[in-house]
Amino acid sequence: MSFTRPRTAALAAIGVVALTLTACATGAGDPAPNASAEAEPVTGGNLTFAISVDSQCIDPQQVGNNDAIAIARQTVASLTIQDPETGEILPWLAEEWEVNGDATSFTFTLQDGPTYADGEPIDAASVKTNFEAIQALGAKATLGSSYLADLESIDVVDDQTVTINFTEPNAQFLQATSTFTLGLLSPATAAVSQADRCLGDYIGSGPFSVQSYTPNEGAVLERREGYEWGPSTAGHTGEAYLDTITYKVVPESGNRTGSLQSGQIDATTGIATADAVLFEGDDFWSVNRANPGSVYNLYANQSTEKLADENVRLAIQKGIDREQITSTLLGPDDLPAVSPLASSTPYFTDLSDVLEYDPDAAAELLEESGWTEGDDGIREKDGEKLSFHVTYWQSPKEVLEFVQQQLRQIGVDLQLTFASIADVTAANADGTYDFSYGNLTRADPDVLRTVFSVSGTSNATKRTEPAKIDELLDEQAAIIDPAERQKVVDEAAELLITGGYSIPIYQLSTTITAASKVQGLTFEASSRLDFYDAWIAE
């Protein structure tokens, strides 16, 4: 994590290479950097936070967009918490757990005392109800369904003990229990419709509850009275300090900048790189952290004839100058991808020696596959242009426009279409694309299985036949020993690059920019925002 204290102070080094389960980006979880960080927290007040996009849902068990997660995460507690500095999984609602030898059975012993916001106890039966409800949501709970894949049974041993059994080894599950997606909701929520839950009609277990949610306008969370089970990674354990958090949807970047300058909002993660200099004075601070998980990729639909050709995929991978993209368009904290995994992900290894910009090699690969340069500079074969299409919703759009320019230099035509999240999601589900584009935040290397495996819940490359890479991705999911898992994760990550499965571009990072009066706002291990320790200085 890098931060300014305020922005005029020197930047700390960005997240470090993680080689073991207990290695992760540095510094996340620290109190927000500001001039009065040692001051005594003040209870009360409201923090107004601007988000860029409203995905029409704030149910923690259904959301996947970072802005929606910034709301949802505050309303649920989880069985465990992941240490942002070490990657270690620590107790939260579960005070201890046991995992069997082949990672197919996980037994949690719950704290005695925590309750949901409606007063119901957080007991073993309610954990069973939650996980079964996530399964019932199916595709509406994309992340949760992937975490609970191969779930065989949930046994309520007694009020405080629950055992979750899988038919296949599932080493990622322990980390999954630390995420907002498997955050716990009152059993009464299971009877609420999926649509109403999206609109905020749910009862959580976290330090804040939903007071109101108006799609496309914003949401208000209110402090939950009696909450006394903050995680060990936080600065305190009692009730949250803020009375309320108000989230405002501000789609335009310039408006977010103006709103923060004028004091209409207190903080945001949506300040454009070009505007960052406006917040380098003493009245503001900022903090940055790389999002763990899969970096931004172009996911090639390998069910299409052209992209089933490994040479074509590798040529496109080698035709992208990642250094030029990040140095030209992005901020100093946004780094070029050097692996399918972001540097803040446990088990990350730098693979820049095999992920090189090499347009000459790209041209040779395309010639080898019979794609020759046409009169307009675009390669063609048998009368067909080497042309592809990508539909996307993510910003900044200039990244893909730069990729488009670079690929044209090797004779590849990439057409871009900006669309709504819903339209992009539908296209991805139908497989009606040449390339999809995006990242997936998760502080566990199993994110690669989710995205790239032929049996993964995303299967973004739309392959149908299992290959060596699938064996490796499955193998790492069954290994508990960190050293052994590291070896297999490394082998899988390298094969994703050398086999052209992954066409990584850059790693996403998140920057909080806030007024100096905002204290304690920080990141959790997955670089999600954590408002629990946040307070407003008088």
XYZ file of C-alpha atoms in Angstrom:
538
model
C 0.000 0.000 0.000
C 1.236 3.461 -0.705
C -0.053 6.602 0.869
C 0.498 10.269 1.397
C 0.382 11.931 4.720
C -0.848 14.224 3.132
C -0.022 13.760 -0.562
C 3.006 16.040 -0.313
C 4.759 13.414 1.755
C 6.864 10.804 0.035
C 5.077 7.832 -1.423
C 5.748 4.561 0.301
C 6.595 1.599 -1.868
C 3.691 -0.212 -3.415
C 2.777 -3.756 -2.358
C 5.561 -6.243 -2.279
C 6.005 -9.583 -3.918
C 4.270 -12.312 -1.972
C 5.809 -15.740 -2.050
C 3.894 -17.563 0.623
C 0.424 -17.700 2.043
C 1.464 -15.296 4.715
C 2.811 -12.675 2.347
C 0.619 -9.906 0.988
C 0.693 -6.203 0.230
C 2.157 -4.060 2.913
C 0.327 -1.638 5.059
C -3.342 -2.271 4.301
C -5.357 -2.181 7.442
C -3.360 0.711 8.809
C -5.407 3.659 9.997
C -6.029 6.262 7.344
C -2.970 8.483 7.000
C -3.575 12.027 8.086
C -2.081 14.714 10.220
C -3.904 13.757 13.409
C -3.844 9.969 13.241
C -2.899 9.738 16.924
C -5.992 11.665 18.028
C -8.729 10.009 20.084
C -11.580 8.809 17.836
C -14.817 10.782 18.050
C -18.177 9.049 17.960
C -20.913 10.547 15.809
C -21.343 12.367 12.541
C -21.811 11.406 8.947
C -19.267 10.576 6.253
C -20.374 11.269 2.687
C -18.668 9.035 0.143
C -18.993 9.275 -3.645
C -19.237 6.132 -5.768
C -18.987 6.058 -9.546
C -21.409 3.336 -10.552
C -24.635 1.934 -9.172
C -25.021 -1.735 -10.076
C -28.664 -1.746 -8.846
C -27.953 -4.098 -5.961
C -26.358 -3.840 -2.518
C -27.043 -7.345 -1.185
C -23.605 -8.574 -0.001
C -24.319 -12.099 -1.174
C -25.112 -10.932 -4.725
C -22.890 -7.931 -5.482
C -19.610 -8.040 -7.393
C -18.983 -4.418 -8.344
C -16.484 -2.560 -6.155
C -18.771 0.415 -5.530
C -21.607 -1.838 -4.410
C -19.203 -3.811 -2.253
C -18.120 -0.567 -0.560
C -21.690 -0.379 0.756
C -22.399 -4.051 1.344
C -19.183 -4.951 3.187
C -20.064 -2.637 6.092
C -23.302 -4.509 6.797
C -21.953 -8.023 7.342
C -19.459 -9.785 9.574
C -17.738 -12.986 8.436
C -16.636 -16.228 10.022
C -12.982 -15.207 9.616
C -10.935 -12.151 8.693
C -7.805 -12.037 6.528
C -4.860 -10.046 7.822
C -4.135 -7.388 5.159
C -0.430 -7.369 5.971
C 0.294 -11.091 6.168
C -2.547 -12.804 4.309
C -3.147 -14.976 7.386
C -6.710 -16.066 8.101
C -7.724 -15.007 11.620
C -10.786 -15.602 13.826
C -13.824 -13.301 13.643
C -17.274 -14.774 14.257
C -15.597 -18.176 14.361
C -13.151 -18.324 17.249
C -11.444 -21.457 15.919
C -11.646 -24.060 13.138
C -10.282 -27.364 11.918
C -9.610 -28.468 8.350
C -9.235 -32.142 7.450
C -6.221 -33.463 5.569
C -7.589 -33.230 2.041
C -9.380 -29.892 2.525
C -12.853 -31.357 2.049
C -14.211 -30.691 5.548
C -14.119 -27.463 7.598
C -15.416 -27.316 11.183
C -15.970 -23.880 12.747
C -16.582 -23.105 16.407
C -18.524 -19.861 16.711
C -18.261 -17.145 19.323
C -21.095 -17.205 21.850
C -22.774 -13.806 21.887
C -22.795 -12.106 18.455
C -26.215 -11.484 16.950
C -27.784 -10.318 13.734
C -29.295 -6.853 13.584
C -32.750 -8.304 14.365
C -31.412 -9.802 17.604
C -31.266 -13.409 16.399
C -28.130 -15.285 17.503
C -25.352 -15.981 15.028
C -25.327 -19.729 15.559
C -24.427 -22.832 13.599
C -27.938 -23.235 12.200
C -27.874 -19.716 10.792
C -24.550 -20.394 9.065
C -26.156 -23.399 7.392
C -29.132 -21.260 6.351
C -26.823 -18.614 4.875
C -24.708 -20.936 2.764
C -27.713 -22.865 1.511
C -29.387 -19.561 0.591
C -26.313 -18.547 -1.409
C -26.491 -21.840 -3.274
C -30.170 -21.193 -3.965
C -29.322 -17.801 -5.474
C -27.300 -19.635 -8.128
C -26.016 -17.310 -10.844
C -27.271 -14.285 -8.894
C -24.544 -15.050 -6.351
C -21.661 -15.466 -8.780
C -18.839 -15.168 -6.259
C -20.529 -17.038 -3.425
C -21.544 -19.884 -5.700
C -17.953 -20.307 -6.815
C -16.727 -20.365 -3.226
C -19.299 -23.031 -2.362
C -18.823 -25.141 -5.485
C -18.855 -28.879 -4.749
C -20.649 -28.299 -1.429
C -21.879 -31.681 -0.236
C -23.452 -31.019 3.146
C -23.559 -28.705 6.148
C -23.772 -30.368 9.534
C -24.968 -28.441 12.586
C -23.019 -30.236 15.318
C -24.373 -28.034 18.115
C -25.382 -24.398 18.560
C -21.812 -23.161 18.201
C -20.293 -25.777 15.897
C -20.885 -26.253 12.190
C -19.102 -28.483 9.673
C -19.078 -27.716 5.955
C -18.283 -30.702 3.711
C -17.256 -30.672 0.043
C -17.113 -33.496 -2.466
C -13.775 -32.207 -3.805
C -10.731 -30.610 -2.079
C -11.380 -26.917 -1.561
C -8.333 -25.203 -0.022
C -9.651 -21.778 -0.986
C -12.723 -22.101 1.214
C -11.086 -20.890 4.427
C -10.108 -17.600 2.757
C -13.579 -17.401 1.235
C -15.082 -17.352 4.734
C -13.326 -14.022 5.290
C -15.019 -12.315 2.347
C -18.108 -10.118 2.269
C -19.717 -12.612 -0.112
C -19.949 -15.235 2.632
C -20.783 -12.559 5.199
C -23.720 -13.614 7.312
C -27.319 -12.397 7.065
C -30.138 -13.105 9.480
C -32.043 -16.308 8.604
C -35.121 -14.130 8.088
C -33.424 -12.722 4.985
C -33.496 -16.113 3.296
C -37.270 -15.675 2.869
C -36.897 -12.272 1.161
C -36.973 -12.214 -2.636
C -33.731 -11.849 -4.530
C -34.910 -8.553 -6.000
C -35.917 -7.063 -2.647
C -32.617 -8.112 -1.114
C -30.868 -6.208 -3.878
C -32.850 -3.130 -2.857
C -31.488 -3.333 0.671
C -34.206 -5.433 2.325
C -31.905 -7.655 4.321
C -30.708 -7.945 7.922
C -26.981 -8.089 8.417
C -24.430 -8.942 11.073
C -21.987 -6.071 10.614
C -21.368 -2.731 12.311
C -23.799 -0.847 10.033
C -27.339 -1.492 8.776
C -29.109 -0.233 5.667
C -31.206 2.849 6.417
C -32.127 3.548 2.795
C -31.118 2.714 -0.766
C -32.302 4.521 -3.893
C -30.912 3.059 -7.120
C -28.884 5.519 -9.173
C -28.891 8.023 -6.304
C -27.233 6.400 -3.318
C -27.554 4.693 0.032
C -27.399 5.546 3.714
C -26.027 3.159 6.331
C -26.594 3.710 10.043
C -24.506 2.513 12.973
C -25.808 -0.620 14.594
C -26.283 -0.289 18.351
C -24.776 -3.052 20.471
C -22.245 -4.312 17.927
C -19.288 -5.580 19.951
C -17.466 -8.094 17.752
C -15.169 -6.154 15.500
C -12.360 -8.227 13.979
C -8.865 -8.385 15.461
C -7.482 -6.545 12.424
C -9.487 -3.415 13.328
C -8.452 -0.653 15.679
C -11.306 -1.299 18.114
C -14.000 -3.914 18.801
C -17.098 -1.969 19.900
C -19.693 -0.051 17.930
C -18.620 1.866 14.818
C -17.738 5.515 15.376
C -19.817 7.067 12.601
C -23.549 7.610 13.059
C -24.129 7.254 9.333
C -22.384 6.769 6.005
C -23.997 8.431 3.013
C -23.067 7.067 -0.414
C -23.766 9.325 -3.382
C -23.692 8.097 -6.971
C -21.585 10.616 -8.904
C -20.883 9.135 -12.353
C -18.800 11.956 -13.786
C -15.178 12.081 -12.705
C -15.057 15.893 -12.870
C -18.076 16.139 -10.585
C -16.445 13.872 -8.019
C -13.366 16.066 -8.058
C -15.410 19.231 -7.652
C -17.553 17.715 -4.907
C -14.518 16.715 -2.861
C -12.875 20.112 -3.315
C -16.040 21.908 -2.241
C -16.780 19.648 0.707
C -20.000 18.215 -0.716
C -18.431 14.800 -0.238
C -15.801 13.719 2.290
C -14.065 10.934 0.388
C -14.096 8.839 -2.773
C -12.089 6.269 -4.693
C -13.033 7.889 -7.987
C -10.545 10.725 -8.488
C -9.007 10.650 -11.970
C -5.234 10.403 -12.193
C -5.010 13.811 -13.854
C -6.876 15.412 -10.929
C -4.839 13.784 -8.152
C -2.530 16.803 -7.990
C -5.484 18.925 -6.835
C -5.539 16.995 -3.560
C -1.875 17.253 -2.635
C -2.410 19.999 -0.089
C -2.787 19.673 3.667
C -6.578 19.613 3.419
C -6.609 16.131 1.888
C -4.881 12.753 2.041
C -4.826 9.691 -0.154
C -3.889 6.036 0.203
C -3.458 3.397 -2.484
C -3.433 -0.399 -2.539
C -3.228 -2.917 -5.364
C -6.326 -5.066 -5.656
C -5.361 -8.725 -5.154
C -6.653 -11.359 -7.553
C -6.560 -11.553 -11.313
C -5.230 -8.471 -13.061
C -7.025 -6.767 -15.925
C -7.024 -9.244 -18.795
C -8.291 -9.576 -22.300
C -10.004 -12.957 -22.069
C -9.885 -14.687 -25.449
C -12.956 -16.700 -26.357
C -11.222 -19.901 -27.390
C -14.412 -21.424 -28.708
C -13.894 -19.214 -31.777
C -11.674 -20.578 -34.530
C -9.277 -17.645 -34.655
C -8.681 -17.476 -30.915
C -8.398 -21.232 -30.546
C -5.018 -20.728 -32.269
C -2.381 -20.401 -29.544
C -0.129 -18.443 -31.902
C -2.793 -15.766 -32.353
C -3.341 -15.434 -28.625
C 0.381 -15.273 -27.888
C 0.888 -12.713 -30.647
C -1.746 -10.452 -29.105
C -0.169 -10.941 -25.682
C 3.266 -10.013 -27.044
C 1.867 -7.076 -29.021
C 0.783 -5.177 -25.891
C 3.292 -2.774 -24.336
C 2.119 -2.729 -20.733
C 4.802 -0.355 -19.532
C 3.817 2.225 -22.124
C 0.132 1.960 -21.196
C 0.627 2.442 -17.468
C 3.261 5.160 -17.768
C 1.199 7.114 -20.292
C -2.333 6.762 -18.993
C -2.329 5.696 -15.377
C -1.017 6.947 -12.081
C 2.252 6.057 -10.338
C 0.493 3.382 -8.268
C -0.975 1.564 -11.279
C 1.547 -1.033 -12.385
C 1.839 -3.116 -15.538
C 0.838 -6.735 -15.110
C 3.757 -9.116 -14.592
C 1.629 -12.181 -13.898
C -2.006 -13.251 -14.166
C -2.072 -12.453 -10.425
C -1.773 -8.994 -8.895
C 1.242 -8.367 -6.701
C -0.888 -8.094 -3.534
C -2.221 -11.650 -3.958
C -0.818 -14.366 -1.700
C 1.389 -16.741 -3.772
C 2.145 -14.055 -6.376
C 5.401 -14.454 -8.324
C 6.812 -11.974 -10.841
C 6.733 -13.581 -14.320
C 7.939 -10.602 -16.290
C 10.704 -12.773 -17.798
C 8.070 -14.716 -19.774
C 5.563 -11.883 -20.217
C 7.431 -9.617 -22.600
C 6.452 -6.963 -25.118
C 7.908 -8.314 -28.352
C 6.138 -7.102 -31.527
C 8.656 -8.860 -33.784
C 7.906 -12.204 -32.166
C 4.199 -11.410 -32.417
C 4.502 -10.833 -36.161
C 6.405 -14.103 -36.610
C 3.711 -16.045 -34.760
C 0.982 -14.572 -36.947
C 2.940 -15.286 -40.138
C 3.452 -18.849 -38.935
C -0.303 -19.223 -38.606
C -0.884 -17.867 -42.112
C -2.027 -14.347 -41.249
C -0.384 -11.996 -43.758
C -0.583 -8.234 -43.889
C -3.304 -6.801 -46.130
C -3.390 -3.513 -48.029
C -4.836 -1.678 -45.030
C -2.247 -3.088 -42.645
C -4.668 -5.552 -41.054
C -3.664 -9.172 -41.464
C -5.928 -11.570 -43.319
C -6.191 -15.239 -44.216
C -8.486 -16.887 -46.741
C -10.248 -13.564 -47.271
C -10.956 -13.046 -43.573
C -9.578 -10.119 -41.585
C -7.770 -10.671 -38.291
C -10.385 -8.579 -36.556
C -11.873 -8.947 -33.079
C -14.465 -7.272 -30.931
C -14.542 -6.495 -27.204
C -17.506 -5.113 -25.276
C -16.627 -3.465 -21.985
C -17.915 -1.158 -19.267
C -14.773 -0.472 -17.228
C -12.952 2.817 -17.132
C -10.633 4.320 -18.134
C -11.613 3.572 -21.721
C -8.269 4.985 -22.866
C -6.527 1.770 -21.758
C -8.345 -0.335 -24.315
C -7.986 2.413 -26.915
C -4.223 2.267 -26.361
C -4.279 -1.530 -26.677
C -6.244 -1.075 -29.891
C -3.506 1.192 -31.297
C -0.723 -1.169 -30.252
C -2.366 -4.244 -31.759
C -2.938 -2.451 -35.021
C 0.849 -2.119 -35.312
C 1.098 -5.920 -35.558
C -1.833 -6.114 -37.970
C -4.630 -6.948 -35.529
C -7.894 -5.013 -35.618
C -9.632 -4.655 -32.240
C -13.078 -3.052 -32.242
C -14.335 -1.589 -28.958
C -17.908 -1.164 -27.749
C -18.748 0.487 -24.452
C -21.906 -0.979 -22.883
C -23.775 -1.244 -19.598
C -22.672 -3.726 -16.940
C -25.850 -5.710 -17.595
C -25.182 -5.940 -21.338
C -21.560 -6.957 -20.812
C -22.609 -9.558 -18.252
C -25.183 -10.967 -20.641
C -22.644 -11.169 -23.470
C -20.166 -12.904 -21.198
C -22.796 -15.409 -20.094
C -23.802 -16.143 -23.681
C -20.237 -16.357 -24.937
C -21.106 -13.932 -27.737
C -17.769 -12.142 -27.735
C -14.262 -12.413 -29.083
C -12.679 -10.884 -26.010
C -14.102 -10.016 -22.630
C -12.251 -7.584 -20.411
C -11.915 -7.227 -16.690
C -10.321 -8.317 -13.453
C -11.528 -10.248 -10.425
C -10.533 -9.161 -6.936
C -9.746 -11.958 -4.500
C -6.931 -12.420 -1.986
C -6.371 -16.078 -2.880
C -4.710 -17.600 -5.970
C -7.717 -19.848 -6.496
C -9.114 -16.848 -8.351
C -7.197 -18.246 -11.335
C -9.281 -21.432 -11.224
C -12.467 -19.376 -11.051
C -11.513 -17.354 -14.117
C -9.494 -19.690 -16.317
C -10.448 -23.288 -15.503
C -12.631 -25.084 -18.009
C -14.798 -26.015 -15.012
C -14.528 -22.598 -13.317
C -17.641 -20.585 -12.629
C -16.417 -17.894 -15.028
C -14.513 -19.968 -17.620
C -13.777 -16.651 -19.297
C -11.882 -18.306 -22.146
C -14.902 -20.518 -22.981
C -12.819 -23.640 -23.387
C -14.664 -26.945 -23.394
C -11.869 -29.524 -23.274
C -9.784 -29.933 -20.088
C -6.054 -29.439 -20.507
C -2.857 -29.455 -18.437
C -3.671 -26.001 -17.085
C -6.929 -27.298 -15.615
C -5.087 -30.110 -13.855
C -2.746 -27.597 -12.240
C -5.533 -25.248 -11.207
C -7.426 -28.133 -9.630
C -4.272 -29.425 -7.955
C -3.496 -26.143 -6.191
C -7.048 -26.072 -4.871
C -6.399 -29.315 -2.997
C -3.118 -28.350 -1.315
C -3.049 -26.952 2.219
C 0.734 -26.876 2.678
C 1.846 -23.357 1.649
C 5.178 -24.382 0.125
C 3.634 -27.150 -1.942
C 0.798 -24.919 -3.048
C 3.260 -22.203 -4.045
C 5.000 -24.564 -6.475
C 1.791 -25.516 -8.226
C 0.439 -21.959 -8.312
C 3.710 -20.815 -9.919
C 3.531 -23.567 -12.528
C -0.088 -22.740 -13.323
C 0.543 -18.989 -13.562
C 3.471 -19.504 -15.936
C 1.487 -21.869 -18.149
C -1.342 -19.336 -18.318
C 1.186 -16.919 -19.819
C 3.220 -19.241 -22.051
C 0.086 -20.972 -23.338
C -1.604 -17.700 -24.202
C -4.551 -18.364 -21.900
C -3.964 -15.069 -20.117
C -3.441 -11.728 -21.893
C -2.804 -9.498 -18.883
C -2.580 -5.720 -19.141
C -2.316 -3.998 -15.765
C -3.132 -4.550 -12.142
C -5.989 -2.607 -10.648
C -5.343 -0.537 -7.586
C -7.701 1.492 -5.459
C -6.951 4.965 -4.156
C -8.935 6.543 -1.353
C -8.838 10.334 -1.528
C -10.351 12.084 1.469
C -10.643 15.369 3.296
C -8.226 15.691 6.204
C -11.066 15.472 8.732
C -11.726 11.871 7.679
C -9.876 9.450 9.951
C -9.506 5.666 10.022
C -10.964 4.853 6.595
C -8.866 2.014 5.192
C -8.687 -1.226 3.209
C -9.277 -4.819 4.203
C -7.142 -7.633 2.751
C -9.082 -7.766 -0.502
C -8.627 -3.993 -0.918
C -12.318 -3.499 -0.151
C -13.118 -0.364 1.812
C -13.501 -0.686 5.567
C -15.441 2.093 7.348
C -15.574 0.386 10.748
C -12.701 2.415 12.261
C -13.593 5.587 10.343
C -14.506 8.775 12.199
C -14.790 12.493 11.575
C -12.385 14.849 13.337
C -13.967 17.922 14.862
